[in-house]
Tab-separated table of C-alpha atoms in Angstrom:
chain	number	residue	atom	x	y	z
A	16	MET	CA	-42.352	-96.706	-70.049
A	17	PRO	CA	-44.445	-97.416	-66.715
A	18	THR	CA	-46.395	-94.644	-65.172
A	19	PRO	CA	-47.693	-94.470	-61.557
A	20	LEU	CA	-50.711	-96.593	-60.893
A	21	ASP	CA	-53.868	-94.690	-60.277
A	22	ARG	CA	-54.720	-93.444	-56.819
A	23	ALA	CA	-57.212	-96.176	-56.119
A	24	ALA	CA	-54.695	-98.894	-56.598
A	25	LEU	CA	-52.186	-97.144	-54.378
A	26	GLU	CA	-54.935	-96.997	-51.686
A	27	GLN	CA	-55.905	-100.668	-52.075
A	28	VAL	CA	-52.169	-101.921	-51.661
A	29	PHE	CA	-50.851	-99.258	-49.226
A	30	PHE	CA	-52.574	-96.148	-48.142
A	31	GLU	CA	-55.890	-97.642	-47.141
A	32	ALA	CA	-55.016	-101.129	-46.726
A	33	ARG	CA	-55.263	-102.556	-43.149
A	34	THR	CA	-54.293	-105.521	-41.282
A	35	ALA	CA	-57.326	-107.738	-41.089
A	36	HIS	CA	-58.483	-109.167	-37.683
A	37	LYS	CA	-61.885	-110.385	-38.935
A	38	PHE	CA	-63.080	-111.783	-42.112
A	39	THR	CA	-66.354	-112.487	-43.988
A	40	ASP	CA	-67.627	-115.934	-44.541
A	41	GLN	CA	-66.665	-115.891	-48.285
A	42	PRO	CA	-64.269	-118.803	-48.651
A	43	VAL	CA	-60.801	-118.628	-50.255
A	44	THR	CA	-60.846	-121.239	-53.001
A	45	ASP	CA	-58.069	-123.425	-54.328
A	46	GLU	CA	-58.352	-121.239	-57.580
A	47	THR	CA	-57.595	-118.111	-55.532
A	48	LEU	CA	-54.781	-119.583	-53.726
A	49	HIS	CA	-53.272	-120.693	-57.009
A	50	ALA	CA	-53.777	-117.192	-58.422
A	51	LEU	CA	-52.189	-115.647	-55.370
A	52	VAL	CA	-48.933	-117.884	-55.631
A	53	ASP	CA	-48.813	-117.304	-59.388
A	54	LEU	CA	-48.804	-113.516	-58.872
A	55	CYS	CA	-46.435	-113.211	-55.950
A	56	LYS	CA	-43.764	-115.620	-57.224
A	57	TRP	CA	-42.561	-112.968	-59.738
A	58	GLY	CA	-41.253	-110.820	-57.057
A	59	PRO	CA	-37.439	-110.289	-57.180
A	60	THR	CA	-34.901	-112.253	-55.016
A	61	SER	CA	-31.182	-112.595	-55.024
A	62	LEU	CA	-29.959	-115.052	-57.732
A	63	ASN	CA	-33.601	-115.880	-58.346
A	64	CYS	CA	-33.456	-118.081	-55.156
A	65	GLN	CA	-36.983	-118.915	-53.889
A	66	PRO	CA	-36.682	-120.060	-50.306
A	67	MET	CA	-40.310	-119.361	-49.372
A	68	ARG	CA	-42.562	-122.397	-48.676
A	69	LEU	CA	-46.384	-122.056	-47.965
A	70	VAL	CA	-48.752	-124.216	-46.181
A	71	PHE	CA	-52.239	-122.889	-46.504
A	72	VAL	CA	-54.061	-124.149	-43.533
A	73	ARG	CA	-57.861	-124.212	-44.376
A	74	GLY	CA	-59.458	-127.303	-43.200
A	75	ALA	CA	-60.888	-127.742	-39.660
A	76	GLU	CA	-58.522	-130.581	-38.845
A	77	ALA	CA	-55.473	-128.682	-39.980
A	78	LYS	CA	-56.555	-125.590	-38.169
A	79	ALA	CA	-56.861	-127.596	-34.985
A	80	ARG	CA	-53.261	-128.676	-35.411
A	81	LEU	CA	-52.213	-125.149	-35.655
A	82	LYS	CA	-54.172	-123.874	-32.670
A	83	PRO	CA	-51.820	-124.987	-29.755
A	84	SER	CA	-48.985	-122.970	-31.404
A	85	LEU	CA	-50.902	-119.677	-31.284
A	86	SER	CA	-50.616	-116.889	-28.693
A	87	PRO	CA	-53.911	-116.476	-26.739
A	88	ASN	CA	-54.593	-113.039	-28.467
A	89	ASN	CA	-54.145	-114.686	-31.927
A	90	ALA	CA	-56.016	-117.878	-31.374
A	91	ASP	CA	-59.689	-117.045	-31.996
A	92	LYS	CA	-59.227	-114.840	-35.006
A	93	THR	CA	-56.982	-117.345	-36.548
A	94	MET	CA	-59.301	-120.256	-36.034
A	95	ALA	CA	-62.135	-118.071	-37.664
A	96	ALA	CA	-60.048	-116.965	-40.549
A	97	PRO	CA	-60.800	-118.592	-44.039
A	98	VAL	CA	-57.234	-119.586	-44.368
A	99	THR	CA	-53.882	-119.143	-42.475
A	100	ALA	CA	-50.800	-119.361	-44.418
A	101	ILE	CA	-47.666	-120.585	-42.716
A	102	VAL	CA	-44.946	-118.638	-44.438
A	103	ALA	CA	-41.859	-120.696	-44.105
A	104	TRP	CA	-38.455	-121.102	-45.763
A	105	ASP	CA	-36.646	-124.195	-47.049
A	106	THR	CA	-33.239	-124.540	-45.439
A	107	ALA	CA	-32.050	-126.384	-48.635
A	108	PHE	CA	-33.338	-123.888	-51.048
A	109	PHE	CA	-30.040	-123.716	-52.732
A	110	ASP	CA	-30.609	-127.236	-54.144
A	111	GLN	CA	-32.923	-125.599	-56.702
A	112	LEU	CA	-30.527	-122.997	-57.968
A	113	ILE	CA	-29.270	-125.279	-60.652
A	114	THR	CA	-32.693	-124.969	-62.413
A	115	GLN	CA	-33.648	-121.601	-61.106
A	116	PHE	CA	-30.355	-119.731	-61.810
A	117	PRO	CA	-28.820	-121.803	-64.639
A	118	ALA	CA	-26.498	-118.901	-65.568
A	119	ASN	CA	-24.086	-120.044	-62.932
A	120	PRO	CA	-23.955	-123.621	-62.083
A	121	ASN	CA	-21.671	-123.094	-59.147
A	122	MET	CA	-24.059	-121.292	-56.868
A	123	ARG	CA	-25.322	-124.309	-54.943
A	124	GLU	CA	-21.828	-125.024	-53.695
A	125	LEU	CA	-21.402	-121.416	-52.448
A	126	PHE	CA	-24.379	-122.027	-50.081
A	127	ALA	CA	-23.964	-125.661	-49.230
A	128	GLY	CA	-20.477	-124.778	-47.843
A	129	ASN	CA	-21.496	-121.705	-45.876
A	130	ALA	CA	-24.356	-122.189	-43.410
A	131	THR	CA	-24.406	-118.623	-42.198
A	132	LEU	CA	-24.702	-117.422	-45.786
A	133	ALA	CA	-27.411	-119.889	-46.487
A	134	GLN	CA	-29.379	-119.005	-43.340
A	135	ASP	CA	-29.124	-115.206	-44.034
A	136	THR	CA	-30.057	-115.643	-47.560
A	137	ALA	CA	-32.938	-117.897	-46.923
A	138	PHE	CA	-34.392	-115.627	-44.182
A	139	ARG	CA	-33.853	-112.362	-46.072
A	140	ASN	CA	-35.323	-113.779	-49.351
A	141	GLY	CA	-37.975	-115.740	-47.620
A	142	SER	CA	-39.182	-112.540	-46.011
A	143	LEU	CA	-39.107	-110.605	-49.207
A	144	GLN	CA	-41.261	-113.277	-50.671
A	145	GLY	CA	-43.609	-113.082	-47.673
A	146	ALA	CA	-44.074	-109.389	-48.208
A	147	TYR	CA	-44.807	-110.057	-51.902
A	148	LEU	CA	-47.407	-112.728	-50.753
A	149	MET	CA	-49.161	-110.073	-48.636
A	150	LEU	CA	-49.244	-107.375	-51.181
A	151	ALA	CA	-50.244	-109.808	-53.900
A	152	ALA	CA	-53.160	-110.693	-51.742
A	153	ARG	CA	-54.294	-107.138	-51.322
A	154	MET	CA	-53.969	-106.582	-55.226
A	155	LEU	CA	-56.301	-109.553	-55.540
A	156	GLY	CA	-58.880	-108.071	-53.217
A	157	LEU	CA	-57.977	-110.207	-50.267
A	158	ALA	CA	-56.756	-108.944	-47.002
A	159	ALA	CA	-53.811	-110.165	-45.008
A	160	GLY	CA	-53.608	-110.437	-41.129
A	161	PRO	CA	-49.757	-111.283	-40.413
A	162	MET	CA	-48.665	-112.443	-37.040
A	163	SER	CA	-45.452	-113.094	-35.328
A	164	GLY	CA	-47.428	-114.077	-32.050
A	165	PHE	CA	-46.976	-117.813	-32.029
A	166	ASP	CA	-44.494	-120.640	-31.010
A	167	ALA	CA	-42.444	-121.176	-34.099
A	168	ASP	CA	-40.840	-124.389	-32.690
A	169	LYS	CA	-44.341	-125.862	-32.161
A	170	VAL	CA	-45.404	-125.086	-35.721
A	171	ASN	CA	-42.181	-126.620	-37.008
A	172	ALA	CA	-42.650	-129.780	-35.074
A	173	GLU	CA	-46.393	-130.097	-36.098
A	174	PHE	CA	-46.036	-129.321	-39.614
A	175	PHE	CA	-42.490	-129.723	-40.656
A	176	ALA	CA	-41.331	-132.797	-38.775
A	177	HIS	CA	-38.817	-133.441	-41.704
A	178	GLY	CA	-36.750	-130.553	-40.221
A	179	ALA	CA	-36.008	-128.993	-43.652
A	180	TRP	CA	-38.616	-126.041	-43.527
A	181	LYS	CA	-38.557	-123.371	-40.864
A	182	THR	CA	-41.502	-121.121	-39.979
A	183	ASN	CA	-41.047	-117.387	-40.517
A	184	PHE	CA	-44.505	-115.989	-39.743
A	185	LEU	CA	-48.132	-116.631	-40.133
A	186	VAL	CA	-50.733	-114.685	-42.291
A	187	ASN	CA	-54.517	-114.996	-42.062
A	188	LEU	CA	-56.118	-114.542	-45.467
A	189	GLY	CA	-59.634	-113.818	-46.544
A	190	TYR	CA	-62.068	-111.171	-47.464
A	191	PRO	CA	-62.073	-108.440	-44.770
A	192	ASP	CA	-64.787	-107.421	-42.417
A	193	PRO	CA	-63.875	-103.881	-41.623
A	194	ALA	CA	-65.555	-104.208	-38.254
A	195	GLY	CA	-62.368	-106.026	-37.125
A	196	TYR	CA	-60.016	-103.130	-38.125
A	197	ARG	CA	-58.083	-101.495	-35.205
A	198	PRO	CA	-56.801	-97.959	-34.936
A	199	ARG	CA	-54.148	-97.430	-37.323
A	200	GLY	CA	-50.660	-97.050	-35.946
A	201	PRO	CA	-48.485	-94.076	-36.887
A	202	ARG	CA	-45.450	-94.092	-39.043
A	203	LEU	CA	-41.985	-92.592	-38.772
A	204	ALA	CA	-41.444	-89.342	-40.474
A	205	PHE	CA	-39.089	-89.352	-43.585
A	206	ASP	CA	-36.196	-87.834	-41.696
A	207	ALA	CA	-36.388	-90.490	-38.945
A	208	MET	CA	-35.944	-93.316	-41.368
A	209	ALA	CA	-34.322	-91.973	-44.513
A	210	ARG	CA	-31.751	-89.537	-45.785
A	211	ILE	CA	-30.608	-88.496	-49.329
A	212	VAL	CA	-26.854	-88.078	-49.869
B	10	MET	CA	-65.027	-104.506	-50.568
B	11	PRO	CA	-61.657	-104.389	-52.547
B	12	THR	CA	-61.780	-106.019	-56.046
B	13	PRO	CA	-58.751	-107.319	-57.898
B	14	LEU	CA	-56.596	-104.551	-59.534
B	15	ASP	CA	-56.729	-104.660	-63.342
B	16	ARG	CA	-54.520	-106.754	-65.453
B	17	ALA	CA	-52.237	-103.840	-66.267
B	18	ALA	CA	-51.536	-103.085	-62.629
B	19	LEU	CA	-50.708	-106.747	-61.864
B	20	GLU	CA	-48.355	-106.639	-64.904
B	21	GLN	CA	-46.674	-103.648	-63.816
B	22	VAL	CA	-45.983	-104.805	-60.222
B	23	PHE	CA	-45.393	-108.473	-60.912
B	24	PHE	CA	-46.048	-110.271	-64.180
B	25	GLU	CA	-44.120	-108.049	-66.348
B	26	ALA	CA	-41.794	-106.322	-63.839
B	27	ARG	CA	-38.244	-106.922	-64.310
B	28	THR	CA	-34.937	-106.319	-62.250
B	29	ALA	CA	-33.351	-103.248	-63.888
B	30	HIS	CA	-29.705	-103.293	-64.820
B	31	LYS	CA	-29.771	-100.154	-66.906
B	32	PHE	CA	-31.629	-96.867	-66.612
B	33	THR	CA	-32.475	-93.829	-68.515
B	34	ASP	CA	-30.990	-90.420	-67.703
B	35	GLN	CA	-34.153	-89.150	-66.156
B	36	PRO	CA	-33.185	-88.050	-62.582
B	37	VAL	CA	-35.061	-89.381	-59.572
B	38	THR	CA	-35.997	-86.155	-57.630
B	39	ASP	CA	-36.288	-85.565	-53.867
B	40	GLU	CA	-40.000	-85.282	-54.371
B	41	THR	CA	-40.184	-88.805	-55.963
B	42	LEU	CA	-38.025	-90.313	-53.211
B	43	HIS	CA	-40.349	-88.755	-50.597
B	44	ALA	CA	-43.465	-90.016	-52.391
B	45	LEU	CA	-41.734	-93.537	-52.531
B	46	VAL	CA	-41.123	-93.571	-48.772
B	47	ASP	CA	-44.533	-92.143	-47.990
B	48	LEU	CA	-46.059	-94.977	-49.950
B	49	CYS	CA	-44.015	-97.835	-48.907
B	50	LYS	CA	-44.115	-96.990	-45.121
B	51	TRP	CA	-47.743	-98.239	-44.890
B	52	GLY	CA	-46.872	-101.926	-45.343
B	53	PRO	CA	-47.550	-104.138	-42.350
B	54	THR	CA	-44.970	-105.119	-39.783
B	55	SER	CA	-45.151	-106.910	-36.473
B	56	LEU	CA	-46.298	-104.612	-33.563
B	57	ASN	CA	-45.873	-101.747	-36.063
B	58	CYS	CA	-42.188	-101.817	-35.668
B	59	GLN	CA	-40.266	-100.061	-38.449
B	60	PRO	CA	-36.749	-101.274	-38.438
B	61	MET	CA	-35.888	-100.138	-41.971
B	62	ARG	CA	-33.557	-97.377	-42.644
B	63	LEU	CA	-32.758	-95.953	-45.973
B	64	VAL	CA	-29.763	-93.974	-47.459
B	65	PHE	CA	-30.532	-92.811	-50.949
B	66	VAL	CA	-27.107	-92.563	-52.520
B	67	ARG	CA	-27.456	-90.102	-55.398
B	68	GLY	CA	-24.627	-87.591	-55.530
B	69	ALA	CA	-21.190	-88.348	-57.380
B	70	GLU	CA	-19.422	-88.032	-53.993
B	71	ALA	CA	-21.659	-90.541	-52.186
B	72	LYS	CA	-21.531	-92.906	-55.091
B	73	ALA	CA	-17.790	-92.875	-54.932
B	74	ARG	CA	-18.068	-93.823	-51.251
B	75	LEU	CA	-20.262	-96.848	-52.186
B	76	LYS	CA	-17.990	-98.038	-55.121
B	77	PRO	CA	-15.269	-99.917	-53.102
B	78	SER	CA	-17.927	-102.095	-51.397
B	79	LEU	CA	-19.507	-103.445	-54.721
B	80	SER	CA	-18.840	-106.720	-56.331
B	81	PRO	CA	-17.076	-106.103	-59.838
B	82	ASN	CA	-20.236	-107.260	-61.752
B	83	ASN	CA	-22.445	-104.742	-59.768
B	84	ALA	CA	-20.156	-101.723	-59.936
B	85	ASP	CA	-20.595	-100.012	-63.238
B	86	LYS	CA	-24.390	-100.401	-63.312
B	87	THR	CA	-24.640	-99.030	-59.773
B	88	MET	CA	-22.302	-96.134	-60.437
B	89	ALA	CA	-24.582	-95.306	-63.563
B	90	ALA	CA	-27.887	-95.681	-61.731
B	91	PRO	CA	-29.756	-92.433	-60.764
B	92	VAL	CA	-30.030	-93.585	-57.088
B	93	THR	CA	-28.879	-96.474	-55.148
B	94	ALA	CA	-30.805	-97.122	-51.951
B	95	ILE	CA	-28.923	-98.692	-49.062
B	96	VAL	CA	-31.613	-100.715	-47.311
B	97	ALA	CA	-30.570	-101.068	-43.695
B	98	TRP	CA	-32.120	-101.795	-40.147
B	99	ASP	CA	-31.784	-100.095	-36.959
B	100	THR	CA	-30.544	-102.446	-34.304
B	101	ALA	CA	-32.188	-100.082	-31.700
B	102	PHE	CA	-35.559	-99.985	-33.641
B	103	PHE	CA	-37.351	-101.000	-30.416
B	104	ASP	CA	-36.689	-97.553	-28.933
B	105	GLN	CA	-39.439	-96.225	-31.117
B	106	LEU	CA	-42.208	-98.756	-30.139
B	107	ILE	CA	-43.244	-96.344	-27.427
B	108	THR	CA	-44.563	-94.020	-30.088
B	109	GLN	CA	-45.244	-96.444	-32.725
B	110	PHE	CA	-47.066	-99.127	-30.784
B	111	PRO	CA	-48.616	-97.153	-27.820
B	112	ALA	CA	-51.096	-99.951	-27.133
B	113	ASN	CA	-48.536	-101.711	-25.021
B	114	PRO	CA	-45.807	-99.589	-23.538
B	115	ASN	CA	-43.821	-102.671	-22.352
B	116	MET	CA	-42.731	-103.748	-25.830
B	117	ARG	CA	-39.440	-102.033	-25.764
B	118	GLU	CA	-38.290	-104.029	-22.767
B	119	LEU	CA	-39.162	-107.321	-24.363
B	120	PHE	CA	-36.682	-106.493	-27.229
B	121	ALA	CA	-34.137	-104.730	-25.158
B	122	GLY	CA	-33.634	-107.835	-22.909
B	123	ASN	CA	-33.544	-110.408	-25.777
B	124	ALA	CA	-30.806	-109.707	-28.405
B	125	THR	CA	-31.740	-112.747	-30.623
B	126	LEU	CA	-35.410	-111.741	-30.779
B	127	ALA	CA	-34.479	-108.313	-31.516
B	128	GLN	CA	-32.039	-109.265	-34.230
B	129	ASP	CA	-34.582	-111.621	-35.882
B	130	THR	CA	-37.330	-108.993	-35.661
B	131	ALA	CA	-35.228	-106.308	-37.133
B	132	PHE	CA	-34.075	-108.533	-40.007
B	133	ARG	CA	-37.453	-109.950	-40.833
B	134	ASN	CA	-39.304	-106.738	-40.731
B	135	GLY	CA	-36.582	-104.736	-42.194
B	136	SER	CA	-36.639	-107.191	-45.131
B	137	LEU	CA	-40.388	-106.999	-45.437
B	138	GLN	CA	-40.142	-103.291	-45.497
B	139	GLY	CA	-37.409	-103.561	-48.258
B	140	ALA	CA	-39.949	-105.623	-50.333
B	141	TYR	CA	-42.496	-102.936	-49.857
B	142	LEU	CA	-40.063	-100.455	-51.012
B	143	MET	CA	-39.246	-102.229	-54.291
B	144	LEU	CA	-42.993	-102.866	-55.091
B	145	ALA	CA	-43.918	-99.275	-54.205
B	146	ALA	CA	-41.288	-98.111	-56.590
B	147	ARG	CA	-42.749	-100.189	-59.335
B	148	MET	CA	-46.240	-98.927	-58.537
B	149	LEU	CA	-44.801	-95.318	-58.917
B	150	GLY	CA	-43.427	-96.141	-62.463
B	151	LEU	CA	-39.851	-96.597	-61.148
B	152	ALA	CA	-37.729	-99.873	-61.648
B	153	ALA	CA	-35.734	-101.512	-59.017
B	154	GLY	CA	-32.423	-103.283	-59.335
B	155	PRO	CA	-31.878	-105.090	-55.912
B	156	MET	CA	-28.309	-106.665	-55.192
B	157	SER	CA	-26.845	-108.780	-52.457
B	158	GLY	CA	-23.440	-108.764	-54.180
B	159	PHE	CA	-21.431	-106.318	-52.145
B	160	ASP	CA	-19.441	-106.231	-48.832
B	161	ALA	CA	-21.872	-105.295	-46.167
B	162	ASP	CA	-19.131	-104.702	-43.617
B	163	LYS	CA	-17.475	-102.150	-45.881
B	164	VAL	CA	-20.897	-100.247	-46.524
B	165	ASN	CA	-21.541	-100.392	-42.701
B	166	ALA	CA	-18.019	-98.978	-41.900
B	167	GLU	CA	-18.327	-96.142	-44.611
B	168	PHE	CA	-21.965	-95.095	-44.092
B	169	PHE	CA	-22.905	-96.237	-40.581
B	170	ALA	CA	-19.705	-95.657	-38.465
B	171	HIS	CA	-22.071	-95.164	-35.453
B	172	GLY	CA	-22.661	-98.842	-35.478
B	173	ALA	CA	-26.462	-98.695	-34.965
B	174	TRP	CA	-27.541	-99.322	-38.545
B	175	LYS	CA	-26.719	-102.568	-40.490
B	176	THR	CA	-26.865	-102.975	-44.152
B	177	ASN	CA	-29.331	-105.501	-45.520
B	178	PHE	CA	-29.231	-105.128	-49.218
B	179	LEU	CA	-28.836	-102.511	-51.950
B	180	VAL	CA	-31.361	-101.357	-54.751
B	181	ASN	CA	-30.769	-99.307	-57.714
B	182	LEU	CA	-33.605	-97.082	-58.608
B	183	GLY	CA	-34.579	-95.180	-61.720
B	184	TYR	CA	-36.546	-95.235	-64.809
B	185	PRO	CA	-35.735	-98.480	-66.715
B	186	ASP	CA	-33.970	-98.746	-70.056
B	187	PRO	CA	-35.373	-102.172	-71.202
B	188	ALA	CA	-32.038	-102.674	-73.161
B	189	GLY	CA	-30.629	-103.684	-69.772
B	190	TYR	CA	-33.059	-106.467	-69.050
B	191	ARG	CA	-31.688	-109.973	-68.925
B	192	PRO	CA	-33.459	-113.279	-69.804
B	193	ARG	CA	-36.037	-113.842	-67.019
B	194	GLY	CA	-35.436	-116.662	-64.635
B	195	PRO	CA	-37.878	-119.448	-64.091
B	196	ARG	CA	-40.175	-119.849	-61.048
B	197	LEU	CA	-40.983	-122.937	-58.974
B	198	ALA	CA	-44.255	-124.711	-59.734
B	199	PHE	CA	-47.022	-124.496	-57.032
B	200	ASP	CA	-46.591	-128.017	-55.857
B	201	ALA	CA	-42.775	-127.469	-55.268
B	202	MET	CA	-43.355	-124.451	-52.873
B	203	ALA	CA	-46.923	-124.794	-51.533
B	204	ARG	CA	-49.460	-127.080	-50.237
B	205	ILE	CA	-53.184	-126.595	-49.158
B	206	VAL	CA	-54.256	-128.584	-46.043
């Protein structure tokens, strides 16, 4: 029977975790990126679908390709981050259900014949997976700096010319420099967001 | 500087965590539900927006209101679960940005004047918050049983007659009975979902 994680773990992932705007020079290695994916991939999704796609933009040349898509206030910190993950989804994710959800071999057709259902499922589950990525990063001692301030059409054109993958959001990754933290925003009270019936 | 959580914590949240289809009789108290919300609410969102809304369906009468919306294969296990969370989003989430993101008092108008941006932002961030909810539950020793197999229009009509909240997905919550676990689905290999550039 699982018991609550200790307070230090809850603090690292939620209570004291912060969005990082500045990172140390410590690189994020291939090994760490593989460990990150191998951890977050276990998060739950509907029908075990796995629409999330990731491009870890790390090299100077690749970073330069990303720069024109960024909002001015996100450009410098993203260029300086050790890695920027493009969190995307695959519009043809349902082609993989035959191997990922073998219990029902008819699932592919359900999505292939219903574009709205496919889009909603990809966006919902791709976003869940993006959240798993960020919390998994925190669990591994990394910090995440997610952003919606960029031009998704430009990122898609630059990185996904094939047209099948769509950008959801960006996440800077690295080891945090607390000097870059900003004042923490408030959160809604329980009664403003939840009820028990 | 954060360091990786120990292996047991990684197992509890990801490596060994399972979708629960059966729970023990141990109730989920008000205190636990408050602790769950107070933990997951700290997950990151864009502009500190907080579109997620939660209805914790726990009482027999409330469960009976939910039952007609469920797919046949989800009905019995959901009726038997200690709590079923309706994870929804508030279409008017941007009304709270003035208090939740005081750094820029013009953000409300950005969303109020752009229905597509508002919808995408609510769905994306409401889904991120739903993922935080599930992983926070696991961190507190609970198990989650998320579902997309239900009629969202029926849930909306029954629980959100005001029309402002929209159902995203459902999550059964409780203390797991491992007898209800199903064979674990596979996951995509790194190269099928990620690349480093």
